[in-house]
Coordinates of C-alpha atoms in Angstrom, one line a residue:
M271 CA 6.2 -42.6 -29.3
Q272 CA 6.9 -44.1 -25.9
P273 CA 9.1 -41.3 -24.6
K274 CA 6.5 -38.7 -25.6
N275 CA 3.8 -40.7 -23.8
K276 CA 6.0 -41.0 -20.8
K277 CA 6.6 -37.2 -20.7
W278 CA 2.9 -36.6 -21.1
K279 CA 2.1 -38.9 -18.2
Q280 CA 4.7 -37.2 -16.0
L281 CA 3.0 -33.9 -16.7
F282 CA -0.1 -35.2 -14.9
K283 CA 1.7 -37.1 -12.2
A284 CA 2.5 -35.5 -8.9
S285 CA 5.7 -36.4 -7.1
S286 CA 5.7 -37.5 -3.4
T287 CA 6.7 -34.0 -2.3
D288 CA 4.2 -32.1 -4.6
L289 CA 0.5 -31.5 -3.8
F290 CA -0.4 -31.0 -7.5
S291 CA 0.9 -32.3 -10.8
P292 CA 3.0 -29.9 -13.0
F293 CA 0.0 -29.6 -15.4
Y294 CA -2.3 -28.1 -12.8
L295 CA 0.4 -25.9 -11.4
W296 CA 1.0 -24.4 -14.8
L297 CA -2.7 -24.1 -15.4
G298 CA -3.2 -22.3 -12.2
L299 CA -0.2 -20.0 -13.0
I300 CA -1.7 -19.1 -16.4
I301 CA -5.1 -18.4 -14.9
L302 CA -3.5 -16.2 -12.2
T303 CA -1.5 -14.3 -14.8
I304 CA -4.6 -13.7 -16.9
C305 CA -6.6 -12.5 -13.9
T306 CA -3.8 -10.2 -12.7
L307 CA -2.6 -8.7 -16.0
G308 CA -6.0 -8.8 -17.8
P309 CA -7.6 -5.7 -16.2
F310 CA -4.3 -3.7 -16.6
V311 CA -4.0 -4.7 -20.3
Y312 CA -7.7 -3.8 -20.9
L313 CA -7.3 -0.5 -19.1
F314 CA -4.3 0.4 -21.3
S315 CA -6.1 -0.7 -24.5
S316 CA -9.2 1.3 -23.5
S317 CA -7.1 4.4 -23.0
L318 CA -6.0 4.1 -26.6
S319 CA -9.5 3.7 -27.9
L320 CA -12.0 6.2 -29.2
E321 CA -15.1 6.8 -27.0
I322 CA -17.4 5.2 -29.7
E323 CA -15.3 2.1 -29.6
L324 CA -15.5 1.9 -25.8
I325 CA -19.3 2.4 -25.9
N326 CA -19.6 -0.4 -28.5
G327 CA -17.7 -2.8 -26.2
H328 CA -14.5 -3.2 -28.3
I329 CA -11.8 -4.8 -26.2
F330 CA -9.0 -3.7 -28.4
P331 CA -9.0 -0.4 -30.4
H332 CA -9.4 -0.6 -34.2
A333 CA -7.6 2.7 -34.6
P334 CA -5.3 3.3 -31.6
T335 CA -4.9 7.0 -30.7
L336 CA -3.3 9.2 -28.0
K337 CA -6.2 11.6 -28.0
N338 CA -7.3 10.7 -24.5
Y339 CA -3.8 11.3 -23.1
I340 CA -3.4 14.6 -25.0
G341 CA -6.8 15.8 -23.8
L342 CA -6.0 14.8 -20.2
L343 CA -2.5 16.4 -20.1
T344 CA -3.1 19.5 -22.2
G345 CA -6.9 20.1 -22.1
S346 CA -9.2 21.6 -19.5
N347 CA -8.4 18.6 -17.2
A348 CA -4.6 19.2 -17.2
A349 CA -4.4 21.5 -14.2
V350 CA -6.8 19.3 -12.2
F351 CA -4.8 16.2 -13.0
A352 CA -1.5 17.9 -12.1
S353 CA -2.9 19.1 -8.8
A354 CA -4.3 15.6 -7.9
L355 CA -1.0 14.0 -8.8
K356 CA 0.9 16.4 -6.6
N357 CA -1.5 15.8 -3.7
S358 CA -1.2 12.0 -4.1
V359 CA 2.6 12.2 -4.1
V360 CA 2.8 14.6 -1.1
V361 CA 0.3 12.6 1.0
S362 CA 1.8 9.2 0.2
V363 CA 5.3 10.3 0.9
L364 CA 4.4 12.0 4.2
V365 CA 2.3 9.1 5.4
T366 CA 5.2 6.7 4.6
L367 CA 7.8 8.8 6.4
I368 CA 5.7 9.3 9.5
S369 CA 4.6 5.7 9.7
I370 CA 8.1 4.4 9.3
F371 CA 9.6 6.8 11.8
V372 CA 7.1 6.1 14.5
G373 CA 6.6 2.5 13.6
V374 CA 10.3 1.6 13.9
F375 CA 10.5 2.7 17.5
A376 CA 7.1 1.1 18.4
A377 CA 8.0 -2.2 16.7
Y378 CA 11.4 -2.3 18.4
A379 CA 9.7 -1.8 21.8
F380 CA 7.2 -4.6 21.1
S381 CA 9.8 -7.0 19.9
R382 CA 12.7 -6.4 22.3
I383 CA 11.5 -4.6 25.5
K384 CA 9.6 -6.5 28.1
F385 CA 6.8 -4.6 29.7
P386 CA 3.3 -5.5 31.0
F387 CA 0.7 -6.3 28.4
R388 CA 3.2 -6.3 25.6
K389 CA 1.5 -9.1 23.6
T390 CA -1.9 -7.7 24.4
G391 CA -0.8 -4.3 23.0
L392 CA 0.5 -5.9 19.8
F393 CA -2.8 -7.7 19.3
V394 CA -4.6 -4.4 19.8
V395 CA -2.4 -3.0 17.1
L396 CA -3.5 -5.8 14.8
A397 CA -7.1 -5.3 15.8
V398 CA -6.9 -1.7 14.8
Q399 CA -5.4 -2.7 11.4
I400 CA -8.2 -5.2 10.6
M401 CA -11.0 -2.9 11.7
P402 CA -13.1 -1.7 8.7
S403 CA -12.2 1.9 7.7
I404 CA -15.9 2.8 7.3
S405 CA -16.4 2.2 11.1
I406 CA -14.1 5.1 12.1
I407 CA -14.9 7.5 9.3
T408 CA -17.4 9.5 11.3
P409 CA -15.3 10.1 14.4
L410 CA -12.3 10.9 12.2
Y411 CA -14.5 13.4 10.3
I412 CA -15.5 15.2 13.5
I413 CA -11.9 15.3 14.7
I414 CA -10.6 16.7 11.4
R415 CA -13.5 19.2 11.1
D416 CA -12.9 20.6 14.6
G417 CA -9.1 20.3 14.6
I418 CA -6.9 17.8 16.4
K419 CA -6.9 18.6 20.1
I420 CA -4.7 17.4 22.9
D421 CA -6.0 18.2 26.4
I422 CA -5.9 17.1 30.0
P423 CA -9.0 15.0 30.6
F424 CA -11.6 16.4 32.9
T425 CA -9.8 19.7 33.4
G426 CA -10.7 21.6 30.2
I427 CA -7.0 22.5 29.8
V428 CA -6.0 22.3 26.1
L429 CA -2.3 21.7 25.5
F430 CA -2.4 21.7 21.7
Q431 CA -5.0 22.2 19.0
T432 CA -4.7 22.6 15.3
P433 CA -7.0 24.6 13.1
P434 CA -9.7 22.7 11.2
L435 CA -8.1 20.3 8.7
L436 CA -11.0 19.5 6.5
D437 CA -10.3 19.8 2.8
S438 CA -6.5 19.8 3.3
V439 CA -3.7 17.3 2.6
W440 CA -3.0 17.2 6.3
A441 CA -6.5 15.7 6.9
L442 CA -5.5 12.9 4.5
V443 CA -2.1 12.5 6.2
F444 CA -3.7 12.2 9.6
S445 CA -6.4 9.8 8.5
Y446 CA -4.1 7.6 6.3
T447 CA -1.6 7.3 9.2
S448 CA -4.4 5.9 11.4
F449 CA -4.5 2.7 9.3
S450 CA -0.9 2.7 7.9
L451 CA 0.9 2.9 11.3
P452 CA -0.6 -0.3 12.8
Y453 CA 0.3 -2.1 9.6
V454 CA 3.9 -0.9 9.8
V455 CA 4.2 -1.7 13.5
W456 CA 2.9 -5.3 13.0
L457 CA 5.2 -6.0 10.0
L458 CA 8.4 -4.5 11.6
A459 CA 7.8 -6.2 15.0
G460 CA 7.8 -9.6 13.2
Y461 CA 10.9 -8.6 11.3
F462 CA 12.9 -7.4 14.3
Q463 CA 12.2 -10.7 16.0
T464 CA 14.2 -12.5 13.3
I465 CA 17.4 -10.7 14.3
P466 CA 19.5 -12.7 16.8
K467 CA 19.5 -11.2 20.3
E468 CA 23.2 -12.2 20.6
L469 CA 24.1 -9.3 18.4
E470 CA 22.5 -6.8 20.8
E471 CA 24.1 -8.5 23.8
A472 CA 27.5 -8.2 22.2
S473 CA 26.8 -4.5 21.5
Y474 CA 25.9 -4.0 25.2
V475 CA 29.2 -5.6 26.2
D476 CA 31.0 -3.1 24.0
G477 CA 29.4 -0.2 25.9
C478 CA 26.5 0.7 23.7
N479 CA 23.2 1.6 25.2
R480 CA 19.8 0.4 23.9
L481 CA 19.2 3.4 21.6
R482 CA 22.8 3.3 20.1
T483 CA 22.4 -0.5 19.6
M484 CA 19.2 0.1 17.8
F485 CA 20.7 2.6 15.3
R486 CA 24.0 0.8 14.8
I487 CA 22.9 -2.9 14.9
I488 CA 19.2 -3.4 14.4
L489 CA 18.3 -0.8 11.8
P490 CA 21.2 -1.6 9.3
L491 CA 20.2 -5.3 9.5
S492 CA 16.6 -4.5 9.1
M493 CA 16.8 -2.3 6.0
P494 CA 15.3 -4.9 3.6
G495 CA 12.3 -5.3 6.0
I496 CA 11.9 -1.5 6.5
A497 CA 12.1 -0.9 2.7
A498 CA 9.5 -3.5 2.0
T499 CA 7.2 -2.1 4.7
A500 CA 7.7 1.5 3.4
I501 CA 6.8 0.3 -0.1
F502 CA 3.5 -1.3 1.2
A503 CA 2.7 1.8 3.2
F504 CA 3.3 4.0 0.2
L505 CA 1.1 1.8 -2.1
N506 CA -1.7 1.7 0.4
A507 CA -1.7 5.5 0.8
W508 CA -1.5 5.9 -3.0
D509 CA -4.6 3.8 -3.7
E510 CA -6.8 5.0 -0.8
F511 CA -10.2 6.3 -1.9
L512 CA -12.7 6.2 1.0
F513 CA -11.1 8.8 3.3
A514 CA -10.0 11.0 0.4
N515 CA -13.5 11.1 -0.9
A516 CA -14.9 12.0 2.5
F517 CA -12.4 14.5 3.7
T518 CA -11.7 16.6 0.5
Q519 CA -14.0 19.0 -1.2
T520 CA -11.8 21.0 -3.7
Y521 CA -9.0 20.1 -6.0
A522 CA -6.6 21.8 -3.6
S523 CA -6.6 18.5 -1.6
K524 CA -8.2 15.8 -3.8
T525 CA -6.0 12.9 -4.8
L526 CA -5.9 10.9 -8.1
P527 CA -8.4 8.2 -7.1
V528 CA -11.0 10.9 -6.3
M529 CA -10.2 12.9 -9.3
I530 CA -10.5 9.9 -11.6
A531 CA -13.8 8.8 -10.0
E532 CA -15.3 12.3 -10.8
F533 CA -15.1 11.6 -14.5
V534 CA -18.3 9.5 -13.9
G535 CA -21.0 12.2 -13.9
K536 CA -24.7 12.0 -13.2
H537 CA -25.7 11.9 -16.8
S538 CA -22.5 11.0 -18.7
I539 CA -19.1 9.3 -18.3
D540 CA -15.9 10.6 -19.8
W541 CA -14.5 7.2 -20.7
G542 CA -11.4 8.5 -22.5
A543 CA -10.2 10.7 -19.7
M544 CA -11.1 8.1 -17.0
T545 CA -9.2 5.3 -18.7
A546 CA -6.2 7.5 -19.5
G547 CA -6.1 8.9 -16.0
G548 CA -6.5 5.5 -14.5
F549 CA -3.6 4.0 -16.5
L550 CA -1.3 6.9 -15.6
A551 CA -2.3 6.7 -11.9
S552 CA -1.5 3.0 -11.9
L553 CA 2.0 3.4 -13.3
P554 CA 3.8 4.5 -10.1
P555 CA 2.7 1.4 -8.1
V556 CA 3.6 -0.9 -11.0
I557 CA 7.0 0.7 -11.5
I558 CA 7.8 0.5 -7.8
S559 CA 6.7 -3.1 -7.6
L560 CA 8.8 -4.1 -10.6
F561 CA 12.0 -2.4 -9.5
L562 CA 11.8 -3.1 -5.8
Y563 CA 10.2 -6.6 -5.8
K564 CA 13.3 -8.1 -4.2
Y565 CA 12.9 -5.9 -1.1
I566 CA 9.2 -6.8 -1.0
I567 CA 9.6 -10.5 -1.2
G568 CA 12.7 -10.6 1.0
G569 CA 11.2 -8.3 3.7
V570 CA 7.9 -10.1 3.9
T571 CA 9.3 -13.7 4.0
A572 CA 12.0 -12.8 6.5
G573 CA 9.4 -11.4 8.8
G574 CA 7.6 -14.7 8.9
V575 CA 10.4 -16.4 10.9
K576 CA 10.9 -15.6 14.5
E577 CA 14.0 -16.4 16.6

């Protein structure tokens, strides 16, 4: 009995290097797992339930069925779901590519090139990132409605102007990039600072210029961080709802979050289609996170240490 009592006491006793005892650590881990996976499990079980069971508040289906998925993928909602899925993929991929392409150069400049107000500019980028999206939705709407215009101030000379972008995927690409790009720049700037400057200096000695050094030295060493940042940028664009709901009007440009929200009508709710569509829409982020979690963890933790 004594060994068992000793093990039981050790479970509640924290070592000198631990803040909490093993019991409370495991308890917190269990609670975190339930809170994280609980909604996803409930969404899946609801998608397999009949509407009458959902209305009655059953957590698990008494008679599991694929009726909701069949109705979503083959019924009147099939074309709408396919169009929303295509729009979500196109917008998320374009936003990720543009943000990474521009963000790599901007982050490298902030982390390696010395110029006036460099740190101030980096904090401005952070301020743009933490600014609430609702605060810029009105000016973005006006810009998108009238078309993006580049002109010479106070001269009236227009160098470039797009046609109105409202209700198009380009409106979402432009608006999503406004919050995705600062996030990418901030993360990559921190990651680039972890790469020793001696490697660049050795490259300069070998005759490489700054641009060649960036492509041959910095970028190959930064691929884990770039991959992690690209994953986060893709997931943020995939889940975005506010801008998509404000800037789209037809299913030619609506994304999955907006399409799923429209199953909630004024007088009724299509519970089956909403839960089935919600579960299918949540699969890509879950699959990406499961298969690429090493890049996510490695990229984020490495970016927290600066040389």
